[in-house]
mmCIF file of C-alpha atoms and ligand atoms in Angstrom:
data_model
loop_
_atom_site.group_PDB
_atom_site.id
_atom_site.type_symbol
_atom_site.label_atom_id
_atom_site.label_comp_id
_atom_site.label_asym_id
_atom_site.label_seq_id
_atom_site.Cartn_x
_atom_site.Cartn_y
_atom_site.Cartn_z
ATOM 1 C CA MET A 1 77.222 -35.949 -43.200
ATOM 2 C CA PHE A 2 76.249 -33.897 -40.384
ATOM 3 C CA LYS A 3 72.933 -33.659 -39.631
ATOM 4 C CA ILE A 4 71.540 -30.061 -38.655
ATOM 5 C CA LEU A 5 69.024 -30.991 -35.917
ATOM 6 C CA GLU A 6 68.026 -27.019 -35.269
ATOM 7 C CA ALA A 7 68.284 -23.878 -37.291
ATOM 8 C CA LYS A 8 67.226 -20.591 -35.997
ATOM 9 C CA PHE A 9 67.811 -17.086 -36.931
ATOM 10 C CA LEU A 10 69.241 -15.050 -33.678
ATOM 11 C CA ALA A 11 69.040 -11.881 -35.537
ATOM 12 C CA PRO A 12 68.943 -10.709 -39.525
ATOM 13 C CA GLY A 13 71.390 -12.524 -40.978
ATOM 14 C CA ILE A 14 72.683 -14.317 -37.771
ATOM 15 C CA LYS A 15 71.647 -17.862 -37.633
ATOM 16 C CA ARG A 16 72.085 -20.660 -34.884
ATOM 17 C CA PHE A 17 72.605 -24.187 -35.994
ATOM 18 C CA VAL A 18 72.745 -27.097 -33.560
ATOM 19 C CA LEU A 19 74.348 -29.910 -35.243
ATOM 20 C CA GLU A 20 74.801 -33.675 -34.731
ATOM 21 C CA ALA A 21 78.347 -34.252 -34.091
ATOM 22 C CA PRO A 22 78.936 -36.549 -30.997
ATOM 23 C CA ARG A 23 82.633 -36.748 -31.073
ATOM 24 C CA ILE A 24 83.531 -33.364 -31.492
ATOM 25 C CA ALA A 25 80.805 -32.469 -28.879
ATOM 26 C CA ARG A 26 82.502 -34.718 -26.132
ATOM 27 C CA LYS A 27 86.432 -33.292 -27.060
ATOM 28 C CA GLN A 28 85.284 -29.655 -27.520
ATOM 29 C CA LYS A 29 86.607 -26.963 -25.165
ATOM 30 C CA PRO A 30 85.966 -23.155 -24.780
ATOM 31 C CA GLY A 31 87.764 -21.054 -27.442
ATOM 32 C CA GLN A 32 87.875 -24.077 -30.045
ATOM 33 C CA PHE A 33 86.428 -24.107 -33.210
ATOM 34 C CA VAL A 34 85.397 -26.517 -36.369
ATOM 35 C CA ILE A 35 86.014 -26.122 -40.017
ATOM 36 C CA LEU A 36 83.110 -26.703 -42.371
ATOM 37 C CA ARG A 37 82.864 -27.809 -45.944
ATOM 38 C CA ILE A 38 78.994 -27.756 -46.964
ATOM 39 C CA TYR A 39 79.480 -29.282 -50.492
ATOM 40 C CA GLU A 40 82.361 -31.339 -52.357
ATOM 41 C CA GLU A 41 83.994 -28.473 -53.983
ATOM 42 C CA GLY A 42 82.861 -25.730 -51.719
ATOM 43 C CA GLU A 43 85.367 -23.514 -49.576
ATOM 44 C CA ARG A 44 86.284 -24.443 -46.202
ATOM 45 C CA ILE A 45 85.268 -22.170 -43.509
ATOM 46 C CA PRO A 46 86.148 -21.797 -39.798
ATOM 47 C CA VAL A 47 83.369 -21.426 -36.738
ATOM 48 C CA THR A 48 83.722 -21.210 -33.511
ATOM 49 C CA ILE A 49 81.813 -23.663 -31.273
ATOM 50 C CA GLU A 50 79.242 -21.797 -29.393
ATOM 51 C CA ASN A 51 78.007 -24.445 -27.337
ATOM 52 C CA SER A 52 77.812 -28.202 -26.996
ATOM 53 C CA ASP A 53 75.983 -30.895 -25.264
ATOM 54 C CA PRO A 54 78.081 -33.905 -24.996
ATOM 55 C CA GLU A 55 75.204 -36.239 -23.791
ATOM 56 C CA ARG A 56 73.026 -35.369 -26.716
ATOM 57 C CA GLY A 57 76.231 -35.561 -28.932
ATOM 58 C CA THR A 58 75.127 -31.864 -30.380
ATOM 59 C CA LEU A 59 77.242 -28.565 -31.052
ATOM 60 C CA ASN A 60 76.059 -25.233 -31.697
ATOM 61 C CA ILE A 61 77.306 -22.947 -33.987
ATOM 62 C CA VAL A 62 76.386 -19.343 -34.796
ATOM 63 C CA VAL A 63 77.157 -17.783 -38.153
ATOM 64 C CA GLN A 64 76.665 -14.247 -39.766
ATOM 65 C CA SER A 65 76.180 -14.240 -43.312
ATOM 66 C CA ILE A 66 79.051 -12.393 -44.844
ATOM 67 C CA GLY A 67 80.024 -13.709 -48.383
ATOM 68 C CA LYS A 68 79.075 -16.602 -50.433
ATOM 69 C CA THR A 69 79.715 -19.605 -48.315
ATOM 70 C CA THR A 70 78.287 -18.468 -44.919
ATOM 71 C CA HIS A 71 75.167 -17.372 -47.186
ATOM 72 C CA LEU A 72 74.797 -20.655 -48.378
ATOM 73 C CA LEU A 73 74.990 -22.178 -44.971
ATOM 74 C CA ASN A 74 72.453 -19.764 -43.475
ATOM 75 C CA SER A 75 70.172 -20.726 -46.007
ATOM 76 C CA LEU A 76 70.060 -24.613 -44.501
ATOM 77 C CA ASN A 77 67.316 -25.821 -42.365
ATOM 78 C CA ALA A 78 66.715 -28.379 -39.854
ATOM 79 C CA GLY A 79 66.815 -31.646 -41.674
ATOM 80 C CA ASP A 80 69.543 -30.478 -44.064
ATOM 81 C CA SER A 81 73.117 -31.652 -43.601
ATOM 82 C CA ILE A 82 76.859 -30.271 -43.882
ATOM 83 C CA LEU A 83 79.467 -32.366 -46.061
ATOM 84 C CA ASP A 84 82.187 -32.047 -43.214
ATOM 85 C CA VAL A 85 82.631 -30.894 -39.898
ATOM 86 C CA VAL A 86 86.233 -30.915 -38.891
ATOM 87 C CA GLY A 87 87.132 -30.423 -35.225
ATOM 88 C CA PRO A 88 87.716 -29.367 -32.229
ATOM 89 C CA LEU A 89 90.547 -27.215 -33.979
ATOM 90 C CA GLY A 90 92.886 -24.944 -32.304
ATOM 91 C CA LYS A 91 93.978 -24.280 -28.692
ATOM 92 C CA PRO A 92 91.306 -24.086 -25.980
ATOM 93 C CA SER A 93 90.676 -20.826 -23.988
ATOM 94 C CA GLU A 94 93.227 -20.192 -20.919
ATOM 95 C CA ILE A 95 90.975 -20.499 -17.907
ATOM 96 C CA GLU A 96 91.722 -20.033 -14.447
ATOM 97 C CA LYS A 97 90.749 -17.697 -11.820
ATOM 98 C CA PHE A 98 92.260 -14.521 -12.686
ATOM 99 C CA GLY A 99 90.205 -12.033 -10.671
ATOM 100 C CA THR A 100 87.840 -9.329 -12.479
ATOM 101 C CA VAL A 101 87.672 -10.673 -16.244
ATOM 102 C CA VAL A 102 86.223 -7.949 -18.741
ATOM 103 C CA VAL A 103 84.725 -10.003 -21.980
ATOM 104 C CA VAL A 104 83.930 -7.657 -24.766
ATOM 105 C CA GLY A 105 81.971 -9.190 -27.896
ATOM 106 C CA GLY A 106 81.236 -7.075 -30.900
ATOM 107 C CA GLY A 107 78.688 -8.438 -33.446
ATOM 108 C CA VAL A 108 78.998 -11.983 -33.985
ATOM 109 C CA GLY A 109 81.984 -12.049 -31.692
ATOM 110 C CA THR A 110 79.510 -12.472 -29.067
ATOM 111 C CA ALA A 111 78.626 -15.808 -29.600
ATOM 112 C CA MET A 112 82.244 -16.811 -29.992
ATOM 113 C CA ALA A 113 83.048 -15.307 -26.755
ATOM 114 C CA TYR A 114 80.072 -16.776 -25.036
ATOM 115 C CA PRO A 115 81.719 -20.269 -24.132
ATOM 116 C CA THR A 116 85.026 -18.609 -22.673
ATOM 117 C CA ALA A 117 82.751 -16.002 -20.768
ATOM 118 C CA ALA A 118 81.072 -19.223 -19.108
ATOM 119 C CA ALA A 119 84.148 -21.009 -18.156
ATOM 120 C CA LEU A 120 85.456 -18.147 -16.676
ATOM 121 C CA LYS A 121 82.654 -17.642 -14.809
ATOM 122 C CA ARG A 122 82.505 -21.100 -13.683
ATOM 123 C CA ALA A 123 86.228 -20.853 -12.689
ATOM 124 C CA GLY A 124 85.162 -18.276 -10.036
ATOM 125 C CA ASN A 125 85.940 -14.992 -11.802
ATOM 126 C CA ARG A 126 83.865 -12.049 -11.674
ATOM 127 C CA VAL A 127 82.962 -11.532 -15.183
ATOM 128 C CA ILE A 128 81.902 -8.167 -16.606
ATOM 129 C CA SER A 129 80.550 -8.340 -20.331
ATOM 130 C CA ILE A 130 80.379 -5.869 -22.852
ATOM 131 C CA VAL A 131 78.307 -6.534 -25.678
ATOM 132 C CA GLY A 132 78.202 -4.328 -28.837
ATOM 133 C CA ALA A 133 76.284 -4.185 -31.877
ATOM 134 C CA ARG A 134 75.328 -1.863 -34.491
ATOM 135 C CA ASN A 135 71.624 -1.861 -33.775
ATOM 136 C CA LYS A 136 69.101 -3.169 -31.479
ATOM 137 C CA GLU A 137 68.374 -6.212 -33.921
ATOM 138 C CA LEU A 138 72.019 -7.060 -34.077
ATOM 139 C CA VAL A 139 72.246 -7.573 -30.208
ATOM 140 C CA ILE A 140 72.433 -11.329 -29.778
ATOM 141 C CA LEU A 141 72.692 -13.952 -27.205
ATOM 142 C CA GLU A 142 71.778 -11.061 -24.346
ATOM 143 C CA ARG A 143 69.904 -13.869 -21.790
ATOM 144 C CA GLU A 144 73.048 -16.128 -22.607
ATOM 145 C CA MET A 145 75.700 -13.432 -21.635
ATOM 146 C CA ARG A 146 73.658 -12.155 -18.781
ATOM 147 C CA GLU A 147 73.421 -15.684 -17.205
ATOM 148 C CA VAL A 148 77.264 -16.038 -17.192
ATOM 149 C CA SER A 149 78.130 -12.555 -16.250
ATOM 150 C CA ASP A 150 78.069 -10.658 -12.683
ATOM 151 C CA GLU A 151 77.265 -7.368 -14.948
ATOM 152 C CA LEU A 152 76.507 -7.156 -18.428
ATOM 153 C CA LEU A 153 76.789 -3.680 -20.285
ATOM 154 C CA ILE A 154 75.440 -3.201 -23.822
ATOM 155 C CA THR A 155 76.052 -0.669 -26.352
ATOM 156 C CA THR A 156 74.712 -0.123 -29.860
ATOM 157 C CA ASP A 157 76.372 1.965 -32.394
ATOM 158 C CA ASP A 158 72.882 3.977 -33.089
ATOM 159 C CA GLY A 159 71.778 4.208 -29.462
ATOM 160 C CA SER A 160 68.667 2.057 -30.598
ATOM 161 C CA TYR A 161 69.027 -0.055 -27.596
ATOM 162 C CA VAL A 162 70.298 0.719 -24.092
ATOM 163 C CA GLU A 163 73.238 2.874 -24.513
ATOM 164 C CA LYS A 164 74.591 4.729 -27.782
ATOM 165 C CA GLY A 165 78.262 4.278 -28.191
ATOM 166 C CA PHE A 166 80.888 1.416 -28.657
ATOM 167 C CA VAL A 167 82.226 -1.159 -26.585
ATOM 168 C CA THR A 168 85.318 0.767 -26.126
ATOM 169 C CA ASP A 169 83.716 3.524 -24.545
ATOM 170 C CA LYS A 170 82.218 1.070 -21.907
ATOM 171 C CA LEU A 171 85.677 -0.369 -21.149
ATOM 172 C CA ARG A 172 87.156 3.474 -20.705
ATOM 173 C CA GLN A 173 84.606 4.039 -18.063
ATOM 174 C CA LEU A 174 85.234 0.658 -16.194
ATOM 175 C CA MET A 175 89.106 1.883 -16.494
ATOM 176 C CA GLN A 176 88.250 5.294 -15.529
ATOM 177 C CA ASN A 177 86.146 4.449 -12.346
ATOM 178 C CA GLY A 178 88.941 2.400 -10.788
ATOM 179 C CA THR A 179 87.496 -1.093 -11.631
ATOM 180 C CA LYS A 180 90.441 -3.220 -11.001
ATOM 181 C CA ILE A 181 90.618 -5.416 -14.076
ATOM 182 C CA ASP A 182 92.784 -8.661 -14.229
ATOM 183 C CA LEU A 183 92.153 -9.685 -17.829
ATOM 184 C CA VAL A 184 90.370 -8.267 -20.822
ATOM 185 C CA LEU A 185 89.166 -10.834 -23.465
ATOM 186 C CA ALA A 186 88.126 -9.300 -26.748
ATOM 187 C CA VAL A 187 86.275 -10.860 -29.893
ATOM 188 C CA GLY A 188 85.108 -9.073 -32.819
ATOM 189 C CA PRO A 189 85.840 -7.034 -35.581
ATOM 190 C CA ILE A 190 89.581 -6.381 -35.931
ATOM 191 C CA VAL A 191 89.127 -2.834 -35.730
ATOM 192 C CA MET A 192 87.441 -3.241 -32.495
ATOM 193 C CA MET A 193 90.042 -5.845 -31.131
ATOM 194 C CA LYS A 194 92.772 -3.482 -31.844
ATOM 195 C CA ALA A 195 91.101 -0.430 -30.327
ATOM 196 C CA VAL A 196 90.751 -2.572 -27.051
ATOM 197 C CA SER A 197 94.320 -3.374 -27.185
ATOM 198 C CA GLU A 198 95.488 0.213 -27.549
ATOM 199 C CA MET A 199 93.341 0.941 -24.647
ATOM 200 C CA THR A 200 94.807 -1.563 -22.368
ATOM 201 C CA ARG A 201 98.138 -1.549 -23.189
ATOM 202 C CA LYS A 202 98.488 1.772 -21.285
ATOM 203 C CA ASP A 203 97.719 0.292 -18.028
ATOM 204 C CA GLY A 204 99.253 -2.893 -18.544
ATOM 205 C CA ILE A 205 95.956 -4.840 -18.470
ATOM 206 C CA ARG A 206 96.553 -8.600 -19.947
ATOM 207 C CA THR A 207 94.515 -8.723 -22.944
ATOM 208 C CA MET A 208 93.558 -11.533 -25.027
ATOM 209 C CA VAL A 209 91.928 -11.338 -28.255
ATOM 210 C CA SER A 210 90.427 -14.155 -30.714
ATOM 211 C CA LEU A 211 92.174 -13.495 -34.268
ATOM 212 C CA ASN A 212 89.887 -14.311 -37.592
ATOM 213 C CA PRO A 213 92.346 -14.896 -40.368
ATOM 214 C CA ILE A 214 91.689 -16.987 -43.257
ATOM 215 C CA MET A 215 91.971 -20.278 -42.671
ATOM 216 C CA ILE A 216 91.867 -23.370 -45.098
ATOM 217 C CA ASP A 217 93.139 -26.605 -43.716
ATOM 218 C CA GLY A 218 92.974 -25.813 -40.125
ATOM 219 C CA THR A 219 96.128 -27.998 -39.200
ATOM 220 C CA GLY A 220 99.268 -25.776 -39.554
ATOM 221 C CA MET A 221 99.966 -27.219 -43.134
ATOM 222 C CA CYS A 222 98.792 -24.511 -45.713
ATOM 223 C CA GLY A 223 100.233 -21.322 -44.087
ATOM 224 C CA GLY A 224 96.935 -19.392 -44.941
ATOM 225 C CA CYS A 225 96.237 -18.379 -41.390
ATOM 226 C CA ARG A 226 100.007 -16.956 -40.847
ATOM 227 C CA VAL A 227 99.936 -14.039 -38.196
ATOM 228 C CA LEU A 228 102.549 -11.877 -36.781
ATOM 229 C CA ILE A 229 103.059 -12.168 -32.907
ATOM 230 C CA ASP A 230 105.835 -10.380 -31.517
ATOM 231 C CA GLY A 231 107.567 -10.204 -34.810
ATOM 232 C CA LYS A 232 107.341 -13.728 -35.290
ATOM 233 C CA SER A 233 105.012 -15.652 -37.587
ATOM 234 C CA GLU A 234 102.615 -18.114 -35.975
ATOM 235 C CA PHE A 235 99.627 -19.904 -37.233
ATOM 236 C CA ALA A 236 96.417 -19.187 -35.692
ATOM 237 C CA CYS A 237 94.820 -22.493 -36.342
ATOM 238 C CA VAL A 238 97.177 -24.266 -34.175
ATOM 239 C CA ASP A 239 98.986 -21.560 -32.048
ATOM 240 C CA GLY A 240 95.857 -19.841 -31.279
ATOM 241 C CA PRO A 241 93.020 -18.466 -32.400
ATOM 242 C CA GLU A 242 93.429 -16.530 -28.941
ATOM 243 C CA PHE A 243 96.949 -14.343 -28.724
ATOM 244 C CA ASP A 244 97.911 -11.645 -26.274
ATOM 245 C CA ALA A 245 96.700 -8.573 -27.823
ATOM 246 C CA HIS A 246 99.596 -6.355 -27.131
ATOM 247 C CA LYS A 247 101.656 -8.512 -29.223
ATOM 248 C CA VAL A 248 99.621 -8.993 -32.418
ATOM 249 C CA ASN A 249 100.454 -7.019 -35.593
ATOM 250 C CA PHE A 250 96.820 -5.871 -36.590
ATOM 251 C CA GLU A 251 97.941 -4.312 -39.575
ATOM 252 C CA VAL A 252 99.293 -7.331 -41.252
ATOM 253 C CA LEU A 253 96.381 -9.060 -40.218
ATOM 254 C CA VAL A 254 94.143 -6.756 -42.264
ATOM 255 C CA GLN A 255 96.297 -6.578 -45.065
ATOM 256 C CA ARG A 256 96.157 -10.370 -45.223
ATOM 257 C CA ASN A 257 92.323 -10.695 -44.774
ATOM 258 C CA SER A 258 91.657 -8.553 -47.806
ATOM 259 C CA MET A 259 93.728 -10.166 -50.137
ATOM 260 C CA TYR A 260 90.848 -11.900 -51.870
ATOM 261 C CA ARG A 261 88.346 -9.269 -51.425
ATOM 262 C CA ASP A 262 87.906 -8.738 -55.082
ATOM 263 C CA ALA A 263 87.405 -12.773 -55.929
ATOM 264 C CA GLU A 264 84.990 -12.695 -52.322
ATOM 265 C CA GLN A 265 82.677 -9.883 -53.828
ATOM 266 C CA LYS A 266 82.261 -11.381 -57.361
ATOM 267 C CA SER A 267 81.608 -15.008 -55.741
ATOM 268 C CA LEU A 268 78.999 -13.108 -53.551
ATOM 269 C CA THR A 269 77.512 -11.321 -56.295
ATOM 270 C CA ASP A 270 77.137 -14.187 -58.402
ATOM 271 C CA PHE A 271 75.445 -16.271 -55.963
ATOM 272 C CA LYS A 272 73.048 -13.602 -54.835
ATOM 273 C CA GLU A 273 72.091 -13.040 -58.851
ATOM 274 C CA CYS A 274 71.585 -16.871 -59.096
ATOM 275 C CA GLN A 275 69.365 -16.650 -56.007
ATOM 276 C CA HIS A 276 67.453 -13.446 -57.548
ATOM 277 C CA ALA A 277 66.886 -15.485 -60.376
ATOM 278 C CA ALA A 278 64.336 -17.734 -58.221
ATOM 279 C CA GLN A 279 67.179 -20.317 -58.200
ATOM 280 C CA PRO A 280 67.039 -22.498 -55.071
ATOM 281 C CA ALA A 281 70.403 -22.253 -52.854
ATOM 282 C CA GLU A 282 71.770 -25.547 -54.238
ATOM 283 C CA ALA A 283 71.035 -24.664 -58.222
ATOM 284 C CA CYS A 284 73.768 -21.784 -57.287
ATOM 285 C CA VAL A 285 76.691 -24.227 -56.507
ATOM 286 C CA PRO A 286 78.466 -26.595 -58.393
ATOM 287 C CA GLY A 287 76.897 -30.175 -58.181
ATOM 288 C CA GLY A 288 74.497 -28.820 -55.776
ATOM 289 C CA ARG A 289 75.152 -29.147 -51.833
HETATM 290 C C1 FAD B 1 88.712 -19.100 -35.666
HETATM 291 C C2 FAD B 1 87.923 -18.713 -36.202
HETATM 292 C C3 FAD B 1 86.426 -18.640 -36.095
HETATM 293 C C4 FAD B 1 85.449 -17.848 -36.582
HETATM 294 N N1 FAD B 1 84.204 -18.175 -36.121
HETATM 295 C C5 FAD B 1 83.247 -17.907 -36.543
HETATM 296 C C6 FAD B 1 81.918 -17.706 -36.008
HETATM 297 O O1 FAD B 1 81.613 -18.468 -35.006
HETATM 298 N N2 FAD B 1 80.794 -17.338 -36.984
HETATM 299 C C7 FAD B 1 81.146 -16.773 -38.049
HETATM 300 O O2 FAD B 1 80.082 -15.940 -38.263
HETATM 301 N N3 FAD B 1 82.221 -16.236 -38.365
HETATM 302 C C8 FAD B 1 83.413 -16.646 -37.831
HETATM 303 N N4 FAD B 1 84.651 -16.884 -38.597
HETATM 304 C C9 FAD B 1 84.497 -16.011 -39.797
HETATM 305 C C10 FAD B 1 84.040 -16.833 -40.991
HETATM 306 O O3 FAD B 1 84.945 -17.949 -40.884
HETATM 307 C C11 FAD B 1 84.089 -16.112 -41.932
HETATM 308 O O4 FAD B 1 83.030 -14.987 -41.868
HETATM 309 C C12 FAD B 1 83.827 -16.936 -43.507
HETATM 310 O O5 FAD B 1 84.813 -17.874 -43.549
HETATM 311 C C13 FAD B 1 83.466 -16.266 -44.585
HETATM 312 O O6 FAD B 1 83.393 -16.880 -45.597
HETATM 313 P P1 FAD B 1 82.153 -16.335 -46.895
HETATM 314 O O7 FAD B 1 82.773 -17.412 -48.076
HETATM 315 O O8 FAD B 1 80.951 -16.526 -46.270
HETATM 316 O O9 FAD B 1 83.092 -15.097 -47.309
HETATM 317 P P2 FAD B 1 83.901 -14.615 -48.167
HETATM 318 O O10 FAD B 1 83.379 -13.502 -49.228
HETATM 319 O O11 FAD B 1 84.725 -15.432 -48.876
HETATM 320 O O12 FAD B 1 84.620 -13.634 -47.328
HETATM 321 C C14 FAD B 1 84.482 -12.573 -46.457
HETATM 322 C C15 FAD B 1 85.436 -12.663 -45.463
HETATM 323 O O13 FAD B 1 85.539 -13.433 -44.163
HETATM 324 C C16 FAD B 1 86.685 -13.699 -44.158
HETATM 325 N N5 FAD B 1 87.021 -15.106 -44.537
HETATM 326 C C17 FAD B 1 86.713 -15.707 -45.854
HETATM 327 N N6 FAD B 1 87.152 -17.027 -46.089
HETATM 328 C C18 FAD B 1 87.801 -17.354 -44.976
HETATM 329 C C19 FAD B 1 88.361 -18.514 -44.170
HETATM 330 N N7 FAD B 1 88.196 -19.650 -45.048
HETATM 331 N N8 FAD B 1 88.670 -18.585 -43.002
HETATM 332 C C20 FAD B 1 88.574 -17.391 -42.286
HETATM 333 N N9 FAD B 1 88.165 -16.078 -42.430
HETATM 334 C C21 FAD B 1 87.473 -16.171 -43.770
HETATM 335 C C22 FAD B 1 87.764 -12.774 -44.885
HETATM 336 O O14 FAD B 1 87.962 -11.691 -43.900
HETATM 337 C C23 FAD B 1 87.109 -12.354 -45.884
HETATM 338 O O15 FAD B 1 87.367 -10.996 -46.466
HETATM 339 C C24 FAD B 1 85.381 -17.226 -37.581
HETATM 340 C C25 FAD B 1 87.084 -17.138 -38.378
HETATM 341 C C26 FAD B 1 88.058 -17.600 -37.691
HETATM 342 C C27 FAD B 1 89.197 -17.567 -38.276
HETATM 343 S S1 FES B 2 94.494 -22.875 -41.811
HETATM 344 FE FE1 FES B 2 96.430 -23.627 -42.684
HETATM 345 S S2 FES B 2 97.961 -23.236 -41.826
HETATM 346 FE FE2 FES B 2 96.415 -22.609 -40.364
#
């Protein structure tokens, strides 16, 4: 069991947890993730390590409620426990002095990009971060991103905070005003990562994206997270999750991620109906948490 020491909503539906996990906290590197299972019969879900404190033996994760398991996870609080936390998994981000790096974070992707942005800054890069969200309430980690960036640009889809537009508008402006960009890292919705990739491809700017296929075991055995990179099958859990954006087949990623949409929707609807019937979250999963 892994104890939750702190739990706090950063935005509606987005919660940060501090977990007691000393072994993972000591080993983890930026860009890596853990796979969680909340209860015995529960599904396994991958979540990026947002930060860690090796001395305290803790790691932070930031989770957005999307379907049943993430809703259930975000119903937990300090003092509760998570059954399994496996990790650190995946290849760490490549950290070296590239020059000027643009880090693009969309939605909860900002939390996933943060540790890599911080490491790139520590490695001596000039870091320009672009953070985008649907509206003001959903802008997360502004202070943290500002601390690790030489420049922080913020966009909201509805214009309710800073500047109306998409993260790609800001990236286009940087490219058009002649900023010499040596590397772009984009983390967020697939459509955003694809748009960034198409934009930088034309100018041959090296671009990395962190892919989010469905994962099950996280060890390269089940094949669940197969992605098509440069025409070849790779497993995001062991070969990624970061890949050269210009080699990623985003269409296959979208298609594979939507394979279980009906079952996922039904599972979430059943869970919400159970909760609306004034049941506590643990009564809505087999065997309790
Ligand atoms: C390497 C990696 C790191 C991630 N880091 C974060 C993070 O830091 N914070 C965060 O909020 N989310 C993160 N995600 C996404 C998160 O894993 C999914 O949102 C979660 O699994 C959804 O589960 P669910 O039961 O709530 O939703 P479901 O209703 O089961 O699914 C909703 C959607 O989530 C995705 N999904 C479902 N199951 C999985 C699975 N086992 N593996 C991957 N994706 C799945 C699919 O696109 C699916 O259509 C990450 C995904 C990957 C692959
Ligand atoms: S999650 Fe099973 S092979 Fe990657």
